[in-house]
Tab-separated table of C-alpha atoms in Angstrom:
chain	number	residue	atom	x	y	z
I	1	MET	CA	2.201	49.678	-32.658
I	2	ILE	CA	4.664	47.498	-31.804
I	3	CYS	CA	5.626	46.768	-35.404
I	4	ALA	CA	9.424	44.140	-34.086
I	5	THR	CA	8.420	41.695	-30.544
I	6	GLU	CA	10.445	39.365	-29.084
I	7	GLY	CA	10.684	38.364	-25.978
I	8	THR	CA	9.750	41.168	-23.433
I	9	LEU	CA	11.717	43.344	-25.917
I	10	SER	CA	9.772	45.047	-28.781
I	11	MET	CA	10.243	47.586	-30.943
I	12	THR	CA	7.841	50.455	-32.742
I	13	CYS	CA	7.247	51.043	-35.957
I	14	VAL	CA	9.064	54.154	-35.810
I	15	GLU	CA	12.321	52.801	-34.274
I	16	LEU	CA	12.353	49.574	-36.389
I	17	GLU	CA	12.637	52.413	-39.394
I	18	ARG	CA	14.743	54.607	-37.911
I	19	GLN	CA	17.068	51.240	-37.553
I	20	ILE	CA	16.182	50.265	-40.790
I	21	ALA	CA	17.686	53.892	-41.832
I	22	LYS	CA	20.857	54.024	-39.856
I	23	ILE	CA	21.252	50.429	-41.521
I	24	THR	CA	20.885	51.206	-44.558
I	25	MET	CA	22.962	54.192	-44.234
I	26	ALA	CA	26.054	52.551	-42.630
I	27	MET	CA	25.551	50.086	-45.977
I	28	MET	CA	25.255	52.644	-48.690
I	29	ALA	CA	29.039	55.024	-46.724
I	30	ARG	CA	30.233	50.503	-46.453
I	31	ASN	CA	31.129	51.785	-43.069
I	32	SER	CA	31.584	48.018	-41.848
I	33	GLN	CA	32.345	49.116	-38.016
I	34	ILE	CA	29.104	51.062	-37.908
I	35	GLY	CA	26.998	48.656	-39.721
I	36	LYS	CA	28.328	45.461	-37.421
I	37	ASP	CA	27.770	47.138	-33.972
I	38	LEU	CA	24.401	48.412	-35.275
I	39	ILE	CA	23.946	44.100	-36.016
I	40	SER	CA	25.552	43.523	-32.684
I	41	HIS	CA	23.394	45.616	-31.156
I	42	LEU	CA	19.851	45.129	-32.089
I	43	LYS	CA	21.191	41.177	-32.460
I	44	THR	CA	20.458	41.934	-28.187
I	45	GLN	CA	17.223	42.709	-28.514
I	46	LEU	CA	16.067	40.591	-31.436
I	47	SER	CA	16.168	37.251	-32.765
I	48	THR	CA	18.599	36.216	-36.030
I	49	GLU	CA	15.098	35.984	-37.955
I	50	VAL	CA	14.363	39.230	-37.233
I	51	VAL	CA	17.265	40.839	-37.645
I	52	ALA	CA	17.733	39.378	-40.851
I	53	GLY	CA	14.304	40.616	-41.874
I	54	ILE	CA	15.793	44.350	-41.204
I	55	MET	CA	18.810	43.223	-43.204
I	56	ILE	CA	16.311	42.184	-46.733
I	57	ILE	CA	14.517	45.622	-45.713
I	58	SER	CA	17.839	47.393	-45.562
I	59	ILE	CA	19.243	45.761	-48.692
I	60	GLU	CA	16.033	46.357	-50.446
I	61	ARG	CA	15.721	49.533	-49.844
I	62	VAL	CA	20.401	50.124	-51.167
I	63	LEU	CA	19.254	47.900	-54.043
I	64	TRP	CA	17.535	50.859	-55.918
I	65	PHE	CA	20.289	53.467	-55.293
I	66	ASP	CA	23.292	51.744	-54.975
I	67	PRO	CA	23.956	47.896	-56.066
I	68	ASN	CA	27.347	48.126	-55.794
I	69	SER	CA	26.891	48.441	-52.163
I	70	VAL	CA	24.805	45.489	-51.434
I	71	LEU	CA	27.491	43.619	-52.868
I	72	TRP	CA	29.862	45.102	-50.216
I	73	THR	CA	27.092	44.349	-47.403
I	74	VAL	CA	27.337	40.569	-48.265
I	75	ASN	CA	31.070	40.441	-48.627
I	76	ASN	CA	32.183	42.618	-45.531
I	77	LEU	CA	29.172	43.116	-43.339
I	78	LEU	CA	26.573	39.910	-42.593
I	79	PRO	CA	27.474	37.882	-40.174
I	80	ALA	CA	27.720	34.242	-40.712
I	81	ASP	CA	23.599	33.392	-38.926
I	82	ILE	CA	22.091	36.559	-41.035
I	83	GLN	CA	23.688	35.285	-43.583
I	84	GLN	CA	22.424	31.654	-42.890
I	85	GLU	CA	18.636	32.835	-41.824
I	86	ILE	CA	18.138	35.248	-44.998
I	87	GLN	CA	19.121	32.261	-46.865
I	88	ASN	CA	16.714	29.818	-45.397
I	89	THR	CA	13.999	32.745	-45.827
I	90	PHE	CA	14.557	33.133	-48.848
I	91	LEU	CA	14.235	29.232	-49.787
I	92	VAL	CA	11.269	29.086	-48.000
I	93	HIS	CA	9.669	31.579	-50.540
I	94	PHE	CA	10.677	29.565	-53.349
I	95	TYR	CA	9.735	26.300	-52.392
I	96	LYS	CA	6.292	28.093	-50.841
I	97	GLN	CA	6.370	29.595	-54.703
I	98	LEU	CA	7.358	26.366	-56.392
I	99	ILE	CA	4.154	24.372	-54.297
I	100	SER	CA	2.219	27.041	-55.977
I	101	LYS	CA	2.116	26.654	-59.221
I	102	GLY	CA	2.084	23.327	-59.119
I	103	PHE	CA	5.758	21.861	-59.035
I	104	ILE	CA	6.805	18.444	-56.803
I	105	PRO	CA	9.179	18.481	-54.065
I	106	GLY	CA	11.520	15.764	-54.436
I	107	GLU	CA	10.636	15.366	-58.242
I	108	ASP	CA	11.246	19.317	-59.523
I	109	PHE	CA	13.306	20.496	-56.957
I	110	SER	CA	15.474	19.890	-53.643
I	111	ILE	CA	17.733	21.246	-51.334
I	112	ASP	CA	20.428	19.468	-51.237
I	113	ALA	CA	23.032	18.991	-48.484
I	114	SER	CA	24.660	22.351	-48.374
I	115	SER	CA	21.093	24.240	-48.339
I	116	GLN	CA	21.308	24.923	-52.520
I	117	LEU	CA	17.993	24.977	-53.886
I	118	LEU	CA	18.629	22.207	-56.888
I	119	LEU	CA	15.614	22.900	-59.302
I	120	ASN	CA	14.803	21.204	-63.236
I	121	SER	CA	14.851	23.325	-66.131
I	122	GLN	CA	10.908	24.313	-65.725
I	123	ALA	CA	11.078	25.001	-62.108
I	124	LYS	CA	13.841	27.123	-62.829
I	125	SER	CA	11.998	28.887	-65.693
I	126	ALA	CA	9.771	29.570	-63.566
I	127	ILE	CA	11.071	31.134	-60.599
I	128	PHE	CA	13.666	33.318	-62.309
I	129	SER	CA	11.502	33.817	-66.142
I	130	HIS	CA	11.214	37.489	-65.116
I	131	SER	CA	14.398	38.617	-63.683
I	132	LYS	CA	17.701	39.714	-65.391
I	133	VAL	CA	19.496	38.270	-62.945
I	134	GLU	CA	21.649	35.238	-63.762
I	135	PRO	CA	20.825	32.571	-60.716
I	136	HIS	CA	23.505	30.957	-58.742
I	137	ILE	CA	21.067	27.227	-58.539
I	138	LYS	CA	21.806	24.393	-59.780
I	139	THR	CA	19.347	22.392	-62.331
I	140	CYS	CA	18.769	18.534	-61.050
């Protein structure tokens, strides 16, 4: 079974799981050199979008065991293109979630020129009502 494909290169589910485990361990060890090398290697084989997905999975796993390592990862490990792709992934997710809840783009929510999600108070409440995290999102 192939879990990740890019052009003529592909990764089986086992290989993908190994890469996620390696990145997760580098994040928890807070070893930027190993983490950056692993990310660079993945970027030679896969698209930025796929690598960002791998990083999202790795971050989710680390979040359960060591939330401070997630903050370290964001500040010290993620290249700008991967950070941007992760942000784009979440913006698309939030957009779809808001539309499915009946909110109207441009009226209840939008994205500004710097890719910041802008929400009115009802949309903000709908997205973050079950979260204990205080979002850093502008209210429009």
